[in-house]
mmCIF file of C-alpha atoms and ligand atoms in Angstrom:
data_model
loop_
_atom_site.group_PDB
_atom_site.id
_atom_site.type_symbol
_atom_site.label_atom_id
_atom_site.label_comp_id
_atom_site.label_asym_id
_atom_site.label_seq_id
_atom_site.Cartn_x
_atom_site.Cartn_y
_atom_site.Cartn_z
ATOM 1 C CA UNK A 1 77.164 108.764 31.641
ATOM 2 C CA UNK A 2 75.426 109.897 34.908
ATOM 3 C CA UNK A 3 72.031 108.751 33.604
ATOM 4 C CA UNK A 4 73.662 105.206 32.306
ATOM 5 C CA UNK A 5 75.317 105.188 36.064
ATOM 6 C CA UNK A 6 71.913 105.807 37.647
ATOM 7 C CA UNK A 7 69.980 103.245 35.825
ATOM 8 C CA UNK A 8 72.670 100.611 36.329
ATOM 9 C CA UNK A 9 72.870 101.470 40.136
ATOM 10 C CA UNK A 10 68.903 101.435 40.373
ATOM 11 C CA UNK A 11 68.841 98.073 38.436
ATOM 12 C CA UNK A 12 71.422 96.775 40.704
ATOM 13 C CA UNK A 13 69.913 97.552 43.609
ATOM 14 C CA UNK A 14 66.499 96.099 43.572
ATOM 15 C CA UNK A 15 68.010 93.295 42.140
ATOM 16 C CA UNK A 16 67.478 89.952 44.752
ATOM 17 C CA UNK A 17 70.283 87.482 42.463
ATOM 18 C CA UNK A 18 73.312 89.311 40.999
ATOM 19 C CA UNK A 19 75.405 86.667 38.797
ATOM 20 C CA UNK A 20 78.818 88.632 38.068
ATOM 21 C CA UNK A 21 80.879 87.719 35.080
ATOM 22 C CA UNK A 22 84.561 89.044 35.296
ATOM 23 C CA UNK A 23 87.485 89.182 32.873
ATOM 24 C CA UNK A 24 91.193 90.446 32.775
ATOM 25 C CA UNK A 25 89.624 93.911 33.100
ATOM 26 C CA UNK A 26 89.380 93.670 36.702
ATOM 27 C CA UNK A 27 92.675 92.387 37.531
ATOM 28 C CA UNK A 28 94.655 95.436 35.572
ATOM 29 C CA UNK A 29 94.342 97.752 38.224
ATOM 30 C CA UNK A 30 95.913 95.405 40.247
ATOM 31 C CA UNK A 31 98.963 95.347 37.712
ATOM 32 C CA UNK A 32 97.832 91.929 35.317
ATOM 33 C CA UNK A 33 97.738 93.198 31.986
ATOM 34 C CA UNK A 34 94.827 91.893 29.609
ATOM 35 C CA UNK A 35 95.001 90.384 26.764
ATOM 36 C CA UNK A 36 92.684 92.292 24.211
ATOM 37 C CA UNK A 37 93.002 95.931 25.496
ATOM 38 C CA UNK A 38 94.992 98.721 24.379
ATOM 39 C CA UNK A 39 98.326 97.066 26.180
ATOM 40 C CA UNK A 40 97.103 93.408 26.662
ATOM 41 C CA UNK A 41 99.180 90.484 26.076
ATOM 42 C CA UNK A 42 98.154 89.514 22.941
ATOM 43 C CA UNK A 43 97.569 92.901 21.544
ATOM 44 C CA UNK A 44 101.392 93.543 22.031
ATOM 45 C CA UNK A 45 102.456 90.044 20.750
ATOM 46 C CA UNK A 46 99.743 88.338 18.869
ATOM 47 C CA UNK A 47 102.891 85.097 18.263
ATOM 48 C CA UNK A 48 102.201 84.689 22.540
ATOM 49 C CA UNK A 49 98.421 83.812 21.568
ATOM 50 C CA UNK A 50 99.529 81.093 19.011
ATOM 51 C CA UNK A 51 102.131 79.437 21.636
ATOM 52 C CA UNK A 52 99.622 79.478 24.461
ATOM 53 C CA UNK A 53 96.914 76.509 22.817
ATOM 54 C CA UNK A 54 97.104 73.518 24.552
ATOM 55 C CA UNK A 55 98.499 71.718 21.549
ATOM 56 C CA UNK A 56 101.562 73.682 21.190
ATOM 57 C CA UNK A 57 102.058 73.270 24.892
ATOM 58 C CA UNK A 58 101.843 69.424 25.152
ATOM 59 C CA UNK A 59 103.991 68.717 22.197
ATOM 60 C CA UNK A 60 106.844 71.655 22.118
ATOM 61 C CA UNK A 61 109.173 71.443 25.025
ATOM 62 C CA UNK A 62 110.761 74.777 24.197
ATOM 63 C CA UNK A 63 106.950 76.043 24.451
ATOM 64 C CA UNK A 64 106.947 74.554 27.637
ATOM 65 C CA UNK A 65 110.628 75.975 28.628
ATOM 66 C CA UNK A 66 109.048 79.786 28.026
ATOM 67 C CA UNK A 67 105.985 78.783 29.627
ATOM 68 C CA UNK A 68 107.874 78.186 32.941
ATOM 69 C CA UNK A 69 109.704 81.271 32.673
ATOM 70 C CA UNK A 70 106.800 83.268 31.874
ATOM 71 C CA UNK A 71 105.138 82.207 34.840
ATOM 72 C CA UNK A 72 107.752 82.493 37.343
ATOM 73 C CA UNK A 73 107.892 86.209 36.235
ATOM 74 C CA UNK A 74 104.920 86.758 36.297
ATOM 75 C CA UNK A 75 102.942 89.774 38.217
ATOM 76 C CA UNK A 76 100.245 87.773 39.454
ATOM 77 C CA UNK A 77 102.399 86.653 42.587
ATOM 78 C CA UNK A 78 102.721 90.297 43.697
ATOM 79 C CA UNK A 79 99.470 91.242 42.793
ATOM 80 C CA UNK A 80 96.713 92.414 45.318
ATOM 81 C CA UNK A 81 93.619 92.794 44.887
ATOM 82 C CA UNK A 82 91.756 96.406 43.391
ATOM 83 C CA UNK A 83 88.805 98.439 44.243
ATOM 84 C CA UNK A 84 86.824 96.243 41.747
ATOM 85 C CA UNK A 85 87.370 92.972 43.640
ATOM 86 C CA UNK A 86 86.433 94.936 46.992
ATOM 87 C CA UNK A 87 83.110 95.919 45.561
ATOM 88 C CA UNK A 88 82.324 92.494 44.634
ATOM 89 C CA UNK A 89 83.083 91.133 48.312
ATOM 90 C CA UNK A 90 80.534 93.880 49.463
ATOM 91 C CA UNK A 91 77.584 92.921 46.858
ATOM 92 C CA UNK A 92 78.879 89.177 47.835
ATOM 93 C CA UNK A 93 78.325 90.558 51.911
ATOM 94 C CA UNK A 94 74.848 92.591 51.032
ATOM 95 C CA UNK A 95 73.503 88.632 50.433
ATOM 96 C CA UNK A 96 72.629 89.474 46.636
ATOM 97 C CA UNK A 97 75.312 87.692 44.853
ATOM 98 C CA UNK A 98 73.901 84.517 43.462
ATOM 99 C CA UNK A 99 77.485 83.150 41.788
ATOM 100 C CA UNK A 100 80.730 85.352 41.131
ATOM 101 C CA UNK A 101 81.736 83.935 37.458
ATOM 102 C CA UNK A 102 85.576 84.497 36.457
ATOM 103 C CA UNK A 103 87.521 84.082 33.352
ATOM 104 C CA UNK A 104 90.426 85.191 35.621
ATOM 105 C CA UNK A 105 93.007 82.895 36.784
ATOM 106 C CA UNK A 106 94.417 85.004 39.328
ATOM 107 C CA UNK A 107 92.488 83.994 42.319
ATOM 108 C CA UNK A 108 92.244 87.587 43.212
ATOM 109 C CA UNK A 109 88.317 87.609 44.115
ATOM 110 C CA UNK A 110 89.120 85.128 46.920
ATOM 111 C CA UNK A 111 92.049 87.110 47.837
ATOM 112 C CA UNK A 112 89.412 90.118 48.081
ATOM 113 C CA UNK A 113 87.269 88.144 50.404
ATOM 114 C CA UNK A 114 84.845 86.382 47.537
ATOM 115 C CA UNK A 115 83.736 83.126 48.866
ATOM 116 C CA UNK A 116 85.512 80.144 47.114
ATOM 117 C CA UNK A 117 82.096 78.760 47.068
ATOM 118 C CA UNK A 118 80.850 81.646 45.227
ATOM 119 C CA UNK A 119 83.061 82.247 42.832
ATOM 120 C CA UNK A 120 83.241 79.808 39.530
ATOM 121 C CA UNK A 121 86.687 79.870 37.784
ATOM 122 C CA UNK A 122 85.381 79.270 34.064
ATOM 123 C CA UNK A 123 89.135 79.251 33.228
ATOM 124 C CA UNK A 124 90.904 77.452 36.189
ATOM 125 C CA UNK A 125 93.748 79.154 38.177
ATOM 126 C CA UNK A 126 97.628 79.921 37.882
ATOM 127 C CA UNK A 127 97.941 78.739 41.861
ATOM 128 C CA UNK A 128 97.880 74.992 41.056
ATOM 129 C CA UNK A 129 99.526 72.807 38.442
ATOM 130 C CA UNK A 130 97.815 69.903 36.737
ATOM 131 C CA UNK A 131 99.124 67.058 34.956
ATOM 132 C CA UNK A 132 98.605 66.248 32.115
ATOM 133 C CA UNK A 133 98.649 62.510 32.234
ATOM 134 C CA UNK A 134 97.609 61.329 35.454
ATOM 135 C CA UNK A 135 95.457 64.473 36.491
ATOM 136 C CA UNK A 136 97.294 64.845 39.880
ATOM 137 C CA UNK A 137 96.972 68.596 41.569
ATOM 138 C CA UNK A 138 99.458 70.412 43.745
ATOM 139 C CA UNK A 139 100.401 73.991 44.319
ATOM 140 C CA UNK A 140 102.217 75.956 41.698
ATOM 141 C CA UNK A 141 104.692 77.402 43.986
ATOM 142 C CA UNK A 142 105.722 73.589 44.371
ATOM 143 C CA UNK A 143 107.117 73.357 40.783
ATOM 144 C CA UNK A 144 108.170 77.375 40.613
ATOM 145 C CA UNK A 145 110.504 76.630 43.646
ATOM 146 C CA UNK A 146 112.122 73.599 40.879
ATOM 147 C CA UNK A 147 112.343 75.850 38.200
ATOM 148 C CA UNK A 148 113.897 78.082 40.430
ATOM 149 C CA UNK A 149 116.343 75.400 41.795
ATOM 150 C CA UNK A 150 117.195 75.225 37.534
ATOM 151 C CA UNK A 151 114.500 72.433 35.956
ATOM 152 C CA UNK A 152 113.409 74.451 33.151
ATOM 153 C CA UNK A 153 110.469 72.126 32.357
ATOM 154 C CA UNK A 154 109.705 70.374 35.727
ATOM 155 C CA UNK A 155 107.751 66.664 35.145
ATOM 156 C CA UNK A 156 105.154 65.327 37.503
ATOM 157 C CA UNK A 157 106.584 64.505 40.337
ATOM 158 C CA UNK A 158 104.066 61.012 40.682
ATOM 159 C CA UNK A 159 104.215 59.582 37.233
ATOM 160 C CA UNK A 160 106.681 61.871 35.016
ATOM 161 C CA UNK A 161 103.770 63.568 33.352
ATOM 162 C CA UNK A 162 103.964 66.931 31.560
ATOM 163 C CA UNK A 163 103.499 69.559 34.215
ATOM 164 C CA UNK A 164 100.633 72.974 33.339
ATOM 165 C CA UNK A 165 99.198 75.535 35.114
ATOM 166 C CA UNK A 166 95.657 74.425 36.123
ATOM 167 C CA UNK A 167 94.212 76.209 33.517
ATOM 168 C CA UNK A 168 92.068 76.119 30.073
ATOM 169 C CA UNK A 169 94.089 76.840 27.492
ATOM 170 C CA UNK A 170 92.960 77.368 23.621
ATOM 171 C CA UNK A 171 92.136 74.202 22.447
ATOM 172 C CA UNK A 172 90.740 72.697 26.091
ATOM 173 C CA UNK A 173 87.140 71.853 27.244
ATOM 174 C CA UNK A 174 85.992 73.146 29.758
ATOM 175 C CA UNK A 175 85.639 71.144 32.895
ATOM 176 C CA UNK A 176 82.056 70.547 32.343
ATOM 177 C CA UNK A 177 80.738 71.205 35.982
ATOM 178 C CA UNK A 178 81.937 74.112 36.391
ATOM 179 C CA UNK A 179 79.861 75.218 33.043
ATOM 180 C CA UNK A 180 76.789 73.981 34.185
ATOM 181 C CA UNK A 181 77.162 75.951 37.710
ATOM 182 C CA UNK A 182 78.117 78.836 35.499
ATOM 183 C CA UNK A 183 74.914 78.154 32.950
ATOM 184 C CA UNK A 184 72.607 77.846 36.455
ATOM 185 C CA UNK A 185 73.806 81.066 37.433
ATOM 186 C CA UNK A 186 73.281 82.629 34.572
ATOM 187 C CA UNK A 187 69.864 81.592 33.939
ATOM 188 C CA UNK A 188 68.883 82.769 38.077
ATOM 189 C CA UNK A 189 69.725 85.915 38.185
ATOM 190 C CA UNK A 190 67.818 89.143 38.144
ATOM 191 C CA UNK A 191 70.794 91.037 36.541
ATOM 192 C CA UNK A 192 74.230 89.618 34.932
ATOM 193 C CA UNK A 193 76.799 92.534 35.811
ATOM 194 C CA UNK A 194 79.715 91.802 33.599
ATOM 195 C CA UNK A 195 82.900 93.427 34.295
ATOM 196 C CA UNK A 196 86.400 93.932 32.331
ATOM 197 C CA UNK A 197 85.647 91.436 29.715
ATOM 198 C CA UNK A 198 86.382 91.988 25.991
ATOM 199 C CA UNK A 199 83.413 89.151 26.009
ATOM 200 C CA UNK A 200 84.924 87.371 22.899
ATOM 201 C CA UNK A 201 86.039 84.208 24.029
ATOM 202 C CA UNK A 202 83.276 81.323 24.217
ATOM 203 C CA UNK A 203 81.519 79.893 26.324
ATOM 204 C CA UNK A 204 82.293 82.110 28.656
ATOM 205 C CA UNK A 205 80.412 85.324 26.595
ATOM 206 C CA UNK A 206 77.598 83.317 25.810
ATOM 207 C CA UNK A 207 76.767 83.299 29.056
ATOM 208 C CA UNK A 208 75.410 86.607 28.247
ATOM 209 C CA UNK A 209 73.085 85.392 25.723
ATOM 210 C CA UNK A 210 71.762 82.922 28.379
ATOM 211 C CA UNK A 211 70.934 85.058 31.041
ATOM 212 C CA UNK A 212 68.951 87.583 28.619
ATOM 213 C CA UNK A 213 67.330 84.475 27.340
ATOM 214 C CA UNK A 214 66.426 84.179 31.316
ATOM 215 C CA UNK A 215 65.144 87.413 31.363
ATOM 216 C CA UNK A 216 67.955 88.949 32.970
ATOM 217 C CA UNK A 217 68.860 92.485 32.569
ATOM 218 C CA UNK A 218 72.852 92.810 31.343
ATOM 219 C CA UNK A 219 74.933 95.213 32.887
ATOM 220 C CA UNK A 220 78.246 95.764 30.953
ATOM 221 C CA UNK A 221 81.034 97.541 32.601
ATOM 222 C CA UNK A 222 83.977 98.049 30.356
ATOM 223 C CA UNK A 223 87.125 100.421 28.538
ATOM 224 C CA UNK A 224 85.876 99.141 25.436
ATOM 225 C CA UNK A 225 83.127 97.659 22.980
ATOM 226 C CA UNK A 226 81.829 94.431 23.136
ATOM 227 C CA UNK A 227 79.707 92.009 21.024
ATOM 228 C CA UNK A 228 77.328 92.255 23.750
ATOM 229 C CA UNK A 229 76.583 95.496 24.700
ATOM 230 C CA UNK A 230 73.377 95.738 22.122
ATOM 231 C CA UNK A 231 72.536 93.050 24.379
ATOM 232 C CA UNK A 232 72.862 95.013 27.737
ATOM 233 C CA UNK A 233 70.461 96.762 29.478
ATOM 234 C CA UNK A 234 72.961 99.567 30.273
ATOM 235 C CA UNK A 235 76.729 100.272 29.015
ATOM 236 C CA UNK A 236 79.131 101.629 31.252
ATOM 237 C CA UNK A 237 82.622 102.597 29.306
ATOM 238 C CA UNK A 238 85.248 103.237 31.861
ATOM 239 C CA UNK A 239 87.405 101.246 34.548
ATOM 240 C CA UNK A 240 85.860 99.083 36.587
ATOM 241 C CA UNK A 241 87.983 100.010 40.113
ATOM 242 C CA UNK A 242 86.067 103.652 39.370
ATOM 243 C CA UNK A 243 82.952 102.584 38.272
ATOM 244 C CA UNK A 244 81.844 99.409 40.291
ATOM 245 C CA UNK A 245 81.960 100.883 44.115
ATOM 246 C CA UNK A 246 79.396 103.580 42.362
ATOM 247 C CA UNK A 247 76.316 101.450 40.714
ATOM 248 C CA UNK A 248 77.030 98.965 44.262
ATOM 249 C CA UNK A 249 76.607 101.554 46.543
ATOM 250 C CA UNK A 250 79.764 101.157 48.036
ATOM 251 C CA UNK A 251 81.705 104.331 46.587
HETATM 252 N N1 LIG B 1 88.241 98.739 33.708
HETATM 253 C C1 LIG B 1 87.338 98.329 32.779
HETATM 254 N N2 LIG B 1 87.682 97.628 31.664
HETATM 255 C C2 LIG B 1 88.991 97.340 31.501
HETATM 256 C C3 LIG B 1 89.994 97.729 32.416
HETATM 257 C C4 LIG B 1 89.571 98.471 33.560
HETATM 258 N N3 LIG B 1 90.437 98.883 34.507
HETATM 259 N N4 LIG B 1 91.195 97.286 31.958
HETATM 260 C C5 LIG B 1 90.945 96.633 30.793
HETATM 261 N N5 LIG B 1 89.631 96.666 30.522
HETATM 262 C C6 LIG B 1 88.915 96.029 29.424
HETATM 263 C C7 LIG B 1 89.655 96.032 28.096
HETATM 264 O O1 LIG B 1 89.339 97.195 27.372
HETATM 265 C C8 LIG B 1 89.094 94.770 27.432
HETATM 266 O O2 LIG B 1 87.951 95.060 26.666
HETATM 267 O O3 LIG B 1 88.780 94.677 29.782
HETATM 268 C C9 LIG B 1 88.675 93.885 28.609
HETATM 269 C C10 LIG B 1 89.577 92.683 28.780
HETATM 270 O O4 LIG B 1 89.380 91.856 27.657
HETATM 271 P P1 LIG B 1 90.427 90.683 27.367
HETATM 272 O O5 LIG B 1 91.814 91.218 27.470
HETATM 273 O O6 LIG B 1 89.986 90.030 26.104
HETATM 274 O O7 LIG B 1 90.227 89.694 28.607
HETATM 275 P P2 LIG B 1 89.056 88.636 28.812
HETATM 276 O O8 LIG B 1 87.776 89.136 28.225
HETATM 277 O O9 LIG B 1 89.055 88.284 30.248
HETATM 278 O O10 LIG B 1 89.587 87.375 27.947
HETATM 279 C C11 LIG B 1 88.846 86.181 28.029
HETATM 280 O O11 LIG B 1 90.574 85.077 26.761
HETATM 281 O O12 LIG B 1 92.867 84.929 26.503
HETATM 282 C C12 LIG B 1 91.746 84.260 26.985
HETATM 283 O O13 LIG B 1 91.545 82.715 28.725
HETATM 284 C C13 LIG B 1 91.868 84.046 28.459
HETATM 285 O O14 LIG B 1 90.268 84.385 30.227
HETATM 286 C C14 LIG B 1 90.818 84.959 29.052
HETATM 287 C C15 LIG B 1 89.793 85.027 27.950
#
């Protein structure tokens, strides 16, 4: 491993353009489980990966009833942000970090001190609510505070719309800017550093593919195997709060 957390450091650090890719693996320290790992979501409840497509959302109220309740508990609003994020902010503050990529909904890079303009939510975010038939945004903690006041499955407030998290579901494109910003980055950088991502969810892994088309070198941090890591340049199995502040200089 110290050889592996050499090369990755060395390749880090004469690299000009570092596009990041993160996934659920950098928010557990922080108390978010995953979904794919050892104790992720859908490992412990594979049913919760069927009810969260977009279909079953739009056309099963109770779906949407558990939804709601799901989300009001959820750890995300207590969260703060882990050693992992931190490291990012300082590659983001060394001037190096060409785009911060998330699959991550929890808005914790920004919380961190990533630059909103820097980081690309492939995924969208749990802070806002979208709906689903005129579009409008507004702040989740708008419609938590009515499902806390008892509407189980709170409509939009402008045009009686179903209400969702601002998120990409199973089953939902991708807003299509924010995959070509993602697909620029990818493509200029000297070295994609991906972090905490099973990498099995598309097209956020083949992202990977296109910055090794690039000629990138791939940096995979991770607990576990992925799909990619024949791919990468160097491997790093371990956690990502540990293992980050050490190939970015900062631990
Ligand atoms: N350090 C390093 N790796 C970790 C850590 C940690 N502290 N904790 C978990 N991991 C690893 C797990 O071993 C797993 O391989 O992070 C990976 C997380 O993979 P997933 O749970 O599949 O999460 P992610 O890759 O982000 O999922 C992609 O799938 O469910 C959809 O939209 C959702 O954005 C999500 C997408």
């Amino acid at each position: 491993m110290q050889e592996q957390l050499e090369r990755a450091a060395a390749l880090l650090a004469r690299a000009r353009r570092v596009t990041v890719l993160t996934g659920a693996g950098v928010s557990t320290d922080s108390g978010i489980p995953d979904f794919r790992g050892p104790q992720g979501v859908w490992t412990r409840n594979p049913e919760a990966e069927r009810l969260s497509s977009y279909q079953a959302y739009r056309d099963d109220p109770e779906v949407r009833r558990e939804s709601w309740r799901q989300r009001a508990a959820h750890p995300v609003w207590s969260a703060r942000p882990g050693p992992a994020h931190e490291a990012l902010v300082a590659l983001e503050r060394s001037g190096r970090l060409r785009a911060l990529l998330t699959q991550n909904i929890d808005e914790l890079h920004q919380a961190a001190g990533s630059a909103p303009e820097r980081v690309v939510e492939l995924h969208g975010t749990v802070h806002r609510t979208r709906c689903l038939s005129c579009g409008a945004l507004a702040p989740m903690s708008e419609a938590l505070d009515r499902v806390a006041a008892g509407e189980e499955d709170p409509p939009c407030p402008d045009c009686g719309g179903i209400l969702k998290s601002a998120t990409i579901s199973f089953g939902q494109a991708l807003d299509l800017d924010v995959l070509r910003r993602a697909q620029d980055a990818a493509q200029d950088c000297d070295v994609l550093l991906v972090v905490g991502s099973s990498l099995g969810v598309h097209p956020a892994a083949g992202l990977v593919d296109v910055a090794a088309a690039a000629g990138a070198d791939v940096v995979i941090v991770n607990a576990e195997p992925t799909p990619y890591d024949d791919v990468a340049t160097v491997v790093l199995r371990g956690g990502a709060g540990e293992l980050l502040p050490r190939i970015l200089g900062g631990g």
